[in-house]
Coordinates of C-alpha atoms in Angstrom, one line a residue:
Chain A
M50 CA 0.0 0.0 0.0
S51 CA 1.5 3.3 -1.1
A52 CA 1.6 6.2 1.4
L53 CA -1.2 8.6 0.6
I54 CA -0.5 10.7 3.7
A55 CA 2.9 11.1 5.3
V56 CA 3.0 13.2 8.5
E57 CA 6.5 13.6 9.9
N58 CA 7.4 15.1 13.2
L59 CA 4.5 17.5 13.2
T60 CA 4.6 20.1 16.0
K61 CA 2.4 22.9 17.1
R62 CA 2.8 25.2 20.1
F63 CA 0.3 27.7 21.5
G64 CA 2.6 29.9 23.6
S65 CA 4.2 27.7 26.2
L66 CA 1.7 24.8 25.5
V67 CA 3.0 22.2 23.1
A68 CA -0.3 21.0 21.7
V69 CA 1.2 18.6 19.1
D70 CA 4.7 17.3 19.8
G71 CA 6.5 15.5 17.0
V72 CA 3.6 13.5 15.7
S73 CA 4.4 11.1 12.8
F74 CA 2.3 8.6 10.9
T75 CA 1.5 7.4 7.4
I76 CA -1.8 6.5 5.9
G77 CA -2.1 4.3 2.8
D78 CA -4.3 4.7 -0.2
G79 CA -7.8 3.5 0.7
E80 CA -7.1 3.1 4.4
L81 CA -9.6 4.0 7.1
V82 CA -7.7 5.1 10.2
G83 CA -9.3 6.0 13.6
F84 CA -7.8 8.8 15.6
L85 CA -8.3 8.2 19.3
G86 CA -7.2 10.1 22.4
P87 CA -8.6 11.8 25.4
N88 CA -9.8 15.4 25.2
G89 CA -6.9 17.8 24.6
S90 CA -4.6 15.1 23.2
G91 CA -4.1 17.1 20.0
K92 CA -6.4 15.2 17.5
T93 CA -8.2 18.2 16.2
T94 CA -5.0 20.3 16.1
V95 CA -3.4 17.6 13.9
L96 CA -6.5 17.8 11.7
N97 CA -6.4 21.6 11.6
M98 CA -2.8 21.5 10.4
M99 CA -3.4 18.8 7.9
S100 CA -6.3 20.7 6.4
G101 CA -4.4 24.0 6.3
L102 CA -6.3 25.9 9.0
L103 CA -3.3 26.0 11.3
R104 CA 0.3 26.4 10.2
P105 CA 2.6 23.8 11.7
D106 CA 5.6 25.1 13.7
A107 CA 7.6 22.2 12.5
G108 CA 7.3 19.0 10.6
R109 CA 6.0 17.9 7.2
I110 CA 2.7 16.9 5.8
A111 CA 2.7 15.2 2.4
L112 CA -0.4 14.3 0.4
D113 CA 0.4 11.9 -2.4
G114 CA 4.1 12.9 -2.2
T115 CA 3.4 16.7 -2.3
D116 CA 4.2 18.8 0.7
V117 CA 1.0 20.5 1.8
G118 CA 2.2 21.8 5.1
G119 CA 1.5 25.6 5.3
M120 CA -0.6 25.5 2.1
A121 CA -3.9 27.5 2.2
A122 CA -6.9 25.4 3.4
D123 CA -8.8 25.9 0.1
S124 CA -5.8 24.7 -1.9
I125 CA -5.5 21.6 0.3
A126 CA -9.2 20.9 -0.1
R127 CA -9.0 21.2 -3.9
A128 CA -5.9 18.9 -3.8
G129 CA -8.1 16.2 -2.4
M130 CA -7.8 16.4 1.4
I131 CA -11.2 17.6 2.7
R132 CA -12.3 18.3 6.2
M133 CA -15.4 17.8 8.3
F134 CA -15.6 19.7 11.6
Q135 CA -16.4 18.7 15.1
L136 CA -18.7 21.7 15.5
T137 CA -20.9 21.5 12.4
R138 CA -20.1 24.1 9.7
V139 CA -22.8 24.4 7.1
Y140 CA -24.1 27.6 5.5
T141 CA -27.2 28.0 7.5
E142 CA -28.5 30.9 5.5
M143 CA -28.4 28.9 2.3
T144 CA -30.5 25.9 1.2
V145 CA -29.2 22.3 1.3
I146 CA -28.7 22.2 -2.5
E147 CA -26.9 25.6 -2.4
N148 CA -24.6 24.2 0.3
L149 CA -23.7 21.3 -1.9
L150 CA -23.4 23.2 -5.2
T151 CA -21.0 25.7 -3.5
A152 CA -18.8 22.8 -2.5
G153 CA -19.1 21.2 -5.9
F154 CA -18.3 24.3 -7.9
A155 CA -15.3 25.1 -5.6
L156 CA -14.0 21.7 -6.2
G157 CA -14.2 22.2 -10.0
L158 CA -17.5 20.6 -11.0
G159 CA -19.7 22.1 -13.7
K160 CA -23.3 23.0 -13.0
R161 CA -24.9 19.9 -14.4
E162 CA -22.3 17.6 -12.9
A163 CA -22.6 19.3 -9.5
T164 CA -26.4 19.1 -9.5
E165 CA -26.4 15.4 -10.4
R166 CA -23.8 14.6 -7.9
A167 CA -25.6 16.6 -5.2
D168 CA -28.8 14.7 -5.8
E169 CA -26.9 11.4 -5.7
V170 CA -25.2 12.2 -2.4
L171 CA -28.4 13.5 -0.9
D172 CA -30.1 10.3 -1.9
D173 CA -27.3 8.2 -0.4
L174 CA -27.6 10.1 2.9
K175 CA -31.4 10.1 3.0
L176 CA -31.5 13.9 2.7
L177 CA -33.1 14.3 -0.7
A178 CA -36.5 15.4 0.8
Y179 CA -34.7 18.4 2.3
R180 CA -33.1 19.5 -1.0
E181 CA -34.7 22.9 -1.0
A182 CA -34.9 23.5 2.7
F183 CA -32.7 26.0 4.4
A184 CA -29.8 24.4 6.3
S185 CA -30.8 26.2 9.4
D186 CA -34.1 24.3 9.4
L187 CA -32.4 21.0 9.6
S188 CA -31.8 19.2 12.9
G189 CA -28.3 19.1 14.3
G190 CA -27.8 15.5 13.0
Q191 CA -29.1 16.4 9.5
Q192 CA -26.7 19.4 9.4
K193 CA -23.9 16.9 10.2
L194 CA -25.0 14.7 7.3
L195 CA -25.1 17.8 5.1
E196 CA -21.6 18.8 6.0
F197 CA -20.5 15.3 5.3
A198 CA -22.3 15.3 2.0
C199 CA -20.4 18.5 1.0
C200 CA -17.1 16.7 1.5
F201 CA -18.1 14.1 -1.1
M202 CA -19.3 16.4 -3.9
K203 CA -16.1 15.3 -5.6
A204 CA -14.5 12.2 -4.2
P205 CA -11.5 13.4 -2.1
K206 CA -8.3 11.5 -1.9
I207 CA -8.8 11.5 1.9
A208 CA -11.6 12.8 4.1
L209 CA -10.7 14.0 7.6
L210 CA -13.8 13.5 9.8
D211 CA -13.8 15.1 13.2
E212 CA -16.4 13.5 15.4
P213 CA -19.0 12.9 12.7
F214 CA -21.0 10.6 14.9
A215 CA -21.3 12.9 17.9
A216 CA -24.8 13.9 19.0
I217 CA -26.7 12.5 16.1
H218 CA -29.7 10.3 15.9
P219 CA -28.9 6.5 15.8
T220 CA -30.7 6.2 12.4
M221 CA -28.5 8.9 10.9
R222 CA -25.4 7.4 12.6
Q223 CA -26.2 4.2 10.8
V224 CA -26.7 6.0 7.4
L225 CA -23.3 7.8 7.9
A226 CA -21.5 4.6 9.0
D227 CA -22.9 2.7 6.1
Y228 CA -21.7 5.4 3.7
V229 CA -18.2 5.4 5.2
R230 CA -18.0 1.6 5.1
R231 CA -19.3 1.3 1.5
T232 CA -17.0 4.0 0.1
N233 CA -14.0 2.8 2.0
A234 CA -14.6 -0.7 0.5
A235 CA -14.5 1.1 -2.8
G236 CA -11.1 2.6 -2.0
Q237 CA -11.9 5.9 -0.2
A238 CA -9.4 6.8 2.5
Y239 CA -10.5 8.3 5.8
I240 CA -9.2 9.6 9.1
L241 CA -11.9 9.3 11.6
V242 CA -11.7 11.1 14.9
S243 CA -14.2 9.8 17.3
H244 CA -14.8 9.0 21.0
D245 CA -17.5 6.5 20.0
M246 CA -15.6 3.3 20.6
P247 CA -18.1 0.8 19.1
I248 CA -18.2 2.8 15.9
V249 CA -14.4 3.0 15.8
I250 CA -14.0 -0.7 16.4
D251 CA -16.7 -1.4 13.8
L252 CA -15.2 0.8 11.1
C253 CA -11.5 1.2 11.6
P254 CA -9.1 -1.7 11.1
R255 CA -6.3 0.6 12.4
V256 CA -6.1 3.3 15.0
V257 CA -3.6 6.0 16.0
C258 CA -3.9 6.9 19.6
L259 CA -2.7 10.4 20.7
A260 CA -2.0 11.5 24.3
A261 CA -0.6 14.9 25.4
G262 CA 0.2 15.8 21.8
S263 CA 2.2 12.6 21.0
V264 CA 1.5 9.3 19.3
L265 CA 0.9 6.8 22.1
A266 CA 0.1 3.8 19.9
D267 CA -0.4 3.1 16.3
G268 CA -1.6 -0.3 15.0
P269 CA -4.5 -2.7 14.5
T270 CA -7.5 -1.5 16.5
D271 CA -7.9 -4.5 18.8
Q272 CA -4.2 -4.5 19.7
V273 CA -4.1 -0.7 20.4
L274 CA -7.2 -0.8 22.5
R275 CA -5.7 -3.5 24.7
E276 CA -2.4 -1.6 25.3
P277 CA -2.1 -0.6 29.0
A278 CA -0.8 2.9 28.1
V279 CA -3.9 3.6 25.9
I280 CA -6.2 2.4 28.6
E281 CA -4.4 4.5 31.2
A282 CA -4.6 7.6 28.9
Y283 CA -8.3 7.2 28.6
L284 CA -9.2 6.0 32.1
G285 CA -6.5 7.5 34.2
P286 CA -3.7 5.7 36.2
N287 CA -6.0 4.5 39.0
H288 CA -8.7 2.8 37.0
Chain B
M187 CA -42.6 22.4 15.0
A188 CA -39.5 24.5 15.6
S189 CA -38.5 23.9 12.1
R190 CA -41.9 25.1 10.9
V191 CA -41.8 28.3 13.0
S192 CA -38.4 29.2 11.8
S193 CA -39.5 28.6 8.2
L194 CA -42.4 30.9 8.5
R195 CA -40.0 33.6 9.8
R196 CA -37.6 33.0 6.9
P197 CA -36.6 36.4 5.4
A198 CA -36.3 37.1 1.7
A199 CA -34.1 34.9 -0.4
P200 CA -31.1 36.9 -1.4
T201 CA -31.3 35.9 -5.0
S202 CA -35.0 36.3 -5.3
R203 CA -36.3 36.9 -8.8
T204 CA -39.4 38.4 -7.2
Q205 CA -37.3 41.1 -5.6
L206 CA -35.7 41.9 -8.9
L207 CA -39.0 42.2 -10.6
V208 CA -40.4 44.5 -7.8
A209 CA -37.2 46.6 -8.1
L210 CA -37.7 46.9 -11.8
A211 CA -41.3 47.7 -11.4
I212 CA -40.5 50.5 -9.0
L213 CA -38.0 51.9 -11.5
A214 CA -40.6 51.5 -14.3
A215 CA -43.1 53.3 -12.1
L216 CA -40.7 56.2 -11.6
A217 CA -39.8 56.4 -15.3
P218 CA -42.9 58.4 -16.6
L219 CA -42.9 60.9 -13.7
P220 CA -40.9 63.6 -15.5
S221 CA -43.3 63.5 -18.5
L222 CA -46.2 63.6 -16.1
G223 CA -45.0 66.9 -14.7
L224 CA -42.8 65.9 -11.8
E225 CA -41.1 69.2 -10.7
I226 CA -37.4 69.7 -11.5
Y227 CA -36.7 69.9 -7.8
W228 CA -38.3 66.5 -7.1
Q229 CA -36.6 65.0 -10.2
G230 CA -33.4 66.0 -8.5
V231 CA -34.4 64.3 -5.3
V232 CA -35.2 61.1 -7.2
I233 CA -31.8 61.3 -9.1
T234 CA -30.0 61.7 -5.8
S235 CA -31.9 58.8 -4.3
L236 CA -31.0 56.7 -7.3
Y237 CA -27.3 57.7 -6.9
Y238 CA -27.6 56.6 -3.2
A239 CA -29.3 53.4 -4.3
L240 CA -26.2 52.6 -6.4
L241 CA -23.9 53.3 -3.5
A242 CA -26.1 51.4 -1.1
S243 CA -26.4 48.4 -3.5
N244 CA -22.6 48.3 -3.8
W245 CA -22.2 48.4 -0.1
N246 CA -24.8 45.7 0.2
L247 CA -22.8 43.5 -2.2
L248 CA -20.0 43.7 0.4
A249 CA -21.8 43.8 3.8
G250 CA -25.0 42.1 2.9
Y251 CA -23.7 39.3 0.6
T252 CA -20.0 38.8 1.4
G253 CA -19.9 39.9 5.1
L254 CA -17.2 42.6 4.4
F255 CA -17.5 45.9 6.3
S256 CA -16.2 48.8 4.3
L257 CA -16.3 52.4 5.5
A258 CA -15.4 53.9 2.2
P259 CA -18.4 53.7 -0.3
A260 CA -18.5 57.5 -0.3
G261 CA -14.7 57.7 -0.4
F262 CA -14.6 55.6 -3.6
A263 CA -17.5 57.7 -5.1
M264 CA -15.4 60.8 -4.4
L265 CA -12.3 59.2 -5.9
G266 CA -14.3 58.3 -9.1
A267 CA -15.7 61.8 -9.3
Y268 CA -12.2 63.4 -8.9
V269 CA -10.7 61.1 -11.5
T270 CA -13.1 62.2 -14.2
A271 CA -12.9 65.8 -13.0
L272 CA -9.1 65.9 -13.0
L273 CA -8.9 64.2 -16.4
W274 CA -11.3 66.8 -17.8
T275 CA -9.6 69.8 -16.1
Y276 CA -6.0 68.9 -16.9
A277 CA -6.1 66.7 -19.9
G278 CA -9.3 67.6 -21.6
V279 CA -10.5 64.0 -21.4
E280 CA -14.2 63.8 -22.3
P281 CA -16.6 62.5 -19.6
W282 CA -17.5 59.4 -21.6
L283 CA -13.9 58.3 -21.1
G284 CA -13.4 60.0 -17.7
I285 CA -16.3 58.2 -16.1
P286 CA -15.1 54.6 -16.9
A287 CA -11.6 55.8 -16.0
G288 CA -12.9 56.8 -12.5
A289 CA -14.5 53.3 -12.2
I290 CA -11.3 51.6 -13.2
V291 CA -9.0 53.6 -10.9
C292 CA -11.4 52.9 -8.0
A293 CA -11.4 49.2 -8.9
I294 CA -7.6 49.1 -8.9
V295 CA -7.4 51.0 -5.6
G296 CA -10.0 48.5 -4.2
L297 CA -7.9 45.6 -5.5
V298 CA -4.7 46.8 -3.8
I299 CA -6.5 47.5 -0.5
G300 CA -8.2 44.1 -0.8
V301 CA -5.0 42.3 -1.4
L302 CA -3.4 44.0 1.6
T303 CA -6.2 43.6 4.1
L304 CA -8.4 40.7 3.1
R305 CA -6.0 38.0 4.0
L306 CA -6.4 39.1 7.6
S307 CA -9.4 38.4 9.7
G308 CA -10.9 41.0 12.0
P309 CA -11.7 44.6 11.6
Y310 CA -8.8 45.5 9.3
L311 CA -10.9 46.2 6.2
A312 CA -13.1 48.6 8.2
L313 CA -10.2 50.4 9.7
T314 CA -8.3 50.6 6.4
T315 CA -11.2 51.9 4.4
L316 CA -12.0 54.4 7.2
A317 CA -8.4 55.6 7.0
L318 CA -8.5 55.6 3.2
A319 CA -11.7 57.6 3.0
E320 CA -10.4 60.3 5.3
I321 CA -6.9 60.4 3.8
L322 CA -8.4 60.9 0.3
R323 CA -10.7 63.7 1.6
V324 CA -7.8 65.4 3.4
I325 CA -5.5 65.1 0.4
V326 CA -8.2 66.7 -1.8
L327 CA -8.9 69.4 0.7
N328 CA -5.3 70.3 1.1
S329 CA -4.2 70.1 -2.6
F330 CA -5.8 73.4 -3.4
D331 CA -3.5 74.1 -6.4
I332 CA -4.7 70.9 -8.1
T333 CA -8.2 70.2 -6.7
R334 CA -9.2 73.8 -5.6
G335 CA -9.9 72.3 -2.1
E336 CA -13.4 72.8 -0.7
I337 CA -14.4 75.0 -3.7
G338 CA -14.2 72.0 -5.9
L339 CA -13.7 71.4 -9.6
Q340 CA -16.2 72.2 -12.3
V341 CA -17.0 69.4 -14.8
P342 CA -19.1 69.5 -17.9
A343 CA -22.7 68.4 -17.9
L344 CA -23.6 65.2 -19.9
F345 CA -27.0 66.3 -20.9
A346 CA -28.9 69.6 -21.4
H347 CA -32.0 68.4 -19.6
Q348 CA -32.4 67.1 -16.1
S349 CA -34.8 64.4 -17.2
S350 CA -31.9 62.8 -19.2
Y351 CA -30.0 62.4 -16.0
Y352 CA -33.2 61.0 -14.4
Y353 CA -33.4 58.3 -17.1
M354 CA -29.6 57.7 -17.0
F355 CA -29.7 56.9 -13.3
L356 CA -32.8 54.8 -13.7
V357 CA -31.1 52.7 -16.3
A358 CA -27.9 52.6 -14.2
V359 CA -29.7 51.3 -11.1
G360 CA -31.8 48.8 -13.2
G361 CA -28.7 47.6 -15.0
F362 CA -26.8 47.2 -11.7
L363 CA -29.6 45.2 -10.1
I364 CA -30.0 42.9 -13.1
G365 CA -26.2 42.4 -13.1
L366 CA -26.1 41.7 -9.3
H367 CA -29.0 39.2 -9.7
W368 CA -27.1 37.5 -12.4
L369 CA -23.8 37.5 -10.4
L370 CA -25.5 36.0 -7.4
G371 CA -26.9 33.2 -9.5
Q372 CA -23.4 32.2 -10.6
P373 CA -21.0 30.1 -8.6
C374 CA -19.2 33.2 -7.4
G375 CA -22.6 34.4 -5.9
L376 CA -22.7 31.2 -3.9
Y377 CA -19.1 31.7 -2.9
L378 CA -19.7 35.2 -1.6
R379 CA -22.7 34.1 0.4
A380 CA -20.8 31.1 1.7
I381 CA -18.0 33.4 2.9
R382 CA -20.5 35.6 4.7
N383 CA -22.1 32.6 6.3
D384 CA -19.0 30.7 7.4
E385 CA -15.6 31.7 6.0
T386 CA -13.7 28.9 7.7
G387 CA -16.1 26.3 6.4
A388 CA -15.9 27.7 2.9
R389 CA -12.1 27.6 2.9
A390 CA -12.1 24.0 4.2
R391 CA -14.4 23.0 1.3
G392 CA -12.2 24.5 -1.4
V393 CA -13.6 28.1 -1.9
R394 CA -10.8 30.6 -2.7
T395 CA -12.1 32.9 0.0
V396 CA -9.3 35.6 -0.3
F397 CA -9.7 35.7 -4.1
W398 CA -13.5 36.2 -4.0
K399 CA -13.4 38.7 -1.2
V400 CA -10.8 40.8 -3.1
F401 CA -13.0 40.3 -6.2
A402 CA -16.1 41.6 -4.4
F403 CA -14.3 44.5 -2.9
S404 CA -12.7 45.5 -6.1
V405 CA -15.9 45.3 -8.1
S406 CA -17.8 47.2 -5.4
S407 CA -15.1 49.9 -5.2
G408 CA -15.1 50.2 -9.0
L409 CA -18.9 50.5 -9.2
S410 CA -19.0 53.1 -6.3
G411 CA -16.4 55.1 -8.4
L412 CA -18.6 54.8 -11.4
A413 CA -21.6 56.1 -9.4
G414 CA -19.6 58.9 -8.1
A415 CA -18.3 59.8 -11.6
L416 CA -21.8 59.8 -13.0
F417 CA -23.1 61.9 -10.1
A418 CA -20.2 64.4 -10.6
H419 CA -21.4 65.2 -14.1
Y420 CA -24.9 65.6 -12.8
V421 CA -24.0 68.1 -10.1
I422 CA -21.3 69.5 -12.4
I423 CA -19.1 70.4 -9.4
V424 CA -16.9 67.9 -7.7
S425 CA -16.1 68.7 -4.0
P426 CA -14.8 66.7 -1.1
S427 CA -18.3 66.7 0.4
I428 CA -19.2 63.7 -1.9
G429 CA -16.8 61.6 0.2
H430 CA -17.8 62.8 3.6
L431 CA -18.1 60.0 6.2
L432 CA -21.7 61.2 6.9
V433 CA -22.6 60.0 3.4
T434 CA -21.2 56.6 4.2
G435 CA -23.3 56.6 7.3
L436 CA -26.4 57.5 5.3
V437 CA -25.7 54.8 2.7
M438 CA -25.4 52.2 5.6
S439 CA -28.6 53.4 7.1
M440 CA -30.4 53.0 3.7
V441 CA -29.2 49.4 3.5
V442 CA -30.2 48.6 7.1
L443 CA -33.6 50.1 6.7
G444 CA -34.3 48.5 3.3
G445 CA -32.9 45.1 4.2
M446 CA -29.3 44.0 4.2
G447 CA -28.5 41.0 1.9
T448 CA -31.6 41.6 -0.1
L449 CA -31.6 42.8 -3.7
L450 CA -34.5 45.2 -3.3
G451 CA -33.7 46.6 0.1
P452 CA -31.0 49.2 -0.8
L453 CA -33.3 50.7 -3.5
V454 CA -36.2 50.9 -1.1
G455 CA -34.0 52.3 1.7
A456 CA -32.4 54.9 -0.6
L457 CA -35.7 56.2 -1.8
L458 CA -37.3 56.2 1.6
V459 CA -34.4 57.9 3.4
N460 CA -33.6 60.5 0.8
V461 CA -37.2 61.4 0.1
S462 CA -38.1 61.6 3.8
S463 CA -35.0 63.7 4.5
E464 CA -36.5 66.3 2.2
Y465 CA -39.4 66.5 4.6
L466 CA -37.1 66.6 7.5
R467 CA -35.2 69.6 6.2
A468 CA -37.3 71.9 8.4
A469 CA -35.7 70.2 11.4
G470 CA -32.3 71.5 10.4
D471 CA -29.4 69.6 11.8
Y472 CA -31.7 67.6 14.0
Q473 CA -32.5 65.5 11.0
H474 CA -29.1 63.9 11.4
I475 CA -30.3 62.5 14.7
V476 CA -33.4 60.9 13.2
F477 CA -31.8 58.4 10.9
P478 CA -29.3 57.0 13.4
I479 CA -32.2 56.5 15.9
V480 CA -34.3 54.8 13.3
V481 CA -31.3 52.6 12.3
I482 CA -30.8 51.6 16.0
L483 CA -34.4 50.7 16.3
F484 CA -34.3 48.6 13.1
A485 CA -31.1 46.9 14.3
R486 CA -32.8 46.0 17.5
F487 CA -36.4 45.2 16.4
C488 CA -36.3 44.6 12.6
R489 CA -32.8 43.3 11.6
E490 CA -34.1 42.0 8.4
G491 CA -35.1 45.5 7.2
L492 CA -38.3 46.5 5.5
V493 CA -37.9 44.2 2.5
G494 CA -36.9 41.2 4.7
R495 CA -39.9 41.8 6.9
A496 CA -42.2 42.1 4.0
A497 CA -40.8 38.8 2.6
M498 CA -41.4 37.1 5.9
I499 CA -45.0 38.3 6.0
F500 CA -45.4 37.2 2.3
N501 CA -43.9 33.8 3.1
A502 CA -46.2 33.3 6.0
R503 CA -49.3 34.3 4.0
V504 CA -48.4 32.2 1.0
G505 CA -47.3 29.4 3.2
T506 CA -44.8 27.9 0.8
Q507 CA -42.2 27.6 3.5
A508 CA -44.8 26.2 5.8
R509 CA -45.6 23.5 3.4
S510 CA -41.9 22.6 3.0
G511 CA -41.7 22.6 6.8
A512 CA -44.7 20.2 7.0
K513 CA -43.1 18.0 4.3
A514 CA -40.0 17.9 6.4
T515 CA -42.0 16.9 9.4
E516 CA -43.6 14.1 7.5
V517 CA -40.3 12.8 6.4
L518 CA -38.9 12.9 9.9
A519 CA -42.0 11.0 11.1
S520 CA -41.6 8.3 8.4
P521 CA -39.7 5.1 9.4

């Protein structure tokens, strides 16, 4: 498996706080990797640097062999590394279809292609009935699905999903999980940040566990979750 | 139910064709007034209102659609006016060349300021445009040998009859609104609205936010310059008062009253504010207090403006949004 993503020695400081401290990992083409770690372990900061929203203080991020560290977020998205946020970011003052078309056009699709793709993704995610609704009228879970749909207007090389399953209805969670599973089987690569262990265990063959800004463990999910250091990071030393 | 209530309260769609048609109907209704005997004075009031409508629509493109807060619409209008005036005075350039030159110079200045400030987040654009507007005005005031300071520069008239200006401004406003409606229906219209709604989200999904913000600012600056240059040849004297910060405040109040982020709002606001200010003349300087108070009241109690509020009432009556809300509820209830 060739390395789609190669992160080397990634570091980010906020004043005296070292939020990410020399993180390195690689992700192969078509891999689905879970990102675990307690709150404040640096998962979102790593994603922010990978997606260009934060500039790394040190280290290298390569996408398909190209160094994208420090590139603008929009350039990284168009290069094929797209990001879904922990706190949902949809255009609430625009309709569902406008949200999707905006993403499609920005990623280089033409009008017809974007419209067809939007309808296809909406259908896949059971949102087609809301096509003309304003995003602000959707429930929180539906907004998450919409943001997810925006990421797939043009199949990315890798999708960075930050807590996509948090606070959504179980039915929608199933729709989302099925989509991830199905597209991953077809070769779509993912990084999935989640605190939802059953979902991570179900979807991710491999996990990277972060603690205090460093990689604590990286390997097959069942092995990593049995490691004492990982259990201690999650449950504390006196569990 | 919450979804249904919020749907009923939905303000006007920013790209509404209905709004464009209503705006064009207002302009069409104004068109025959000179031939129906509208006094020269009131023709002048309408022309000035339409000039303000151009500035207000330009500012709305920035603040209402893109979320950029500029304090220089009047400053750019003054710059456009001075470009055509200086070209006429010192190079004998005809207004028909001077007017587009004013627009182009303003667009270039807007481009440079946009490139310098729009990569930054925060209030930098507002601060820079405030500084620019005042610096330009002070330069004009103090360069008496070139600009004749407060006395101003005389420029030639474009037409012999006032009614010709009347129609020119009607066509200019109509053309601008049609162009804006078209622009908002293009991908770049979606990008601008996405930037206003959530700039970080837009960047993360591939929108070239800096490029489109600079584009919007440059286009808006150029069109403000064009409006100023046209107005200069109507008033036939160009003075720094065109660029006074009070004018910018007036333009903002027009947009807020009419409805920010609506196609029709700036036109309605400009007509309402400028015509009503004629009736407030008797109040002298106190009239300058009236509009800020009205703006504060609108900002507090009617943020969507008159057009936005009218659209909400219309939506509630027609019930189209309610039906879509009900449909959504059905879907949610279905297994």
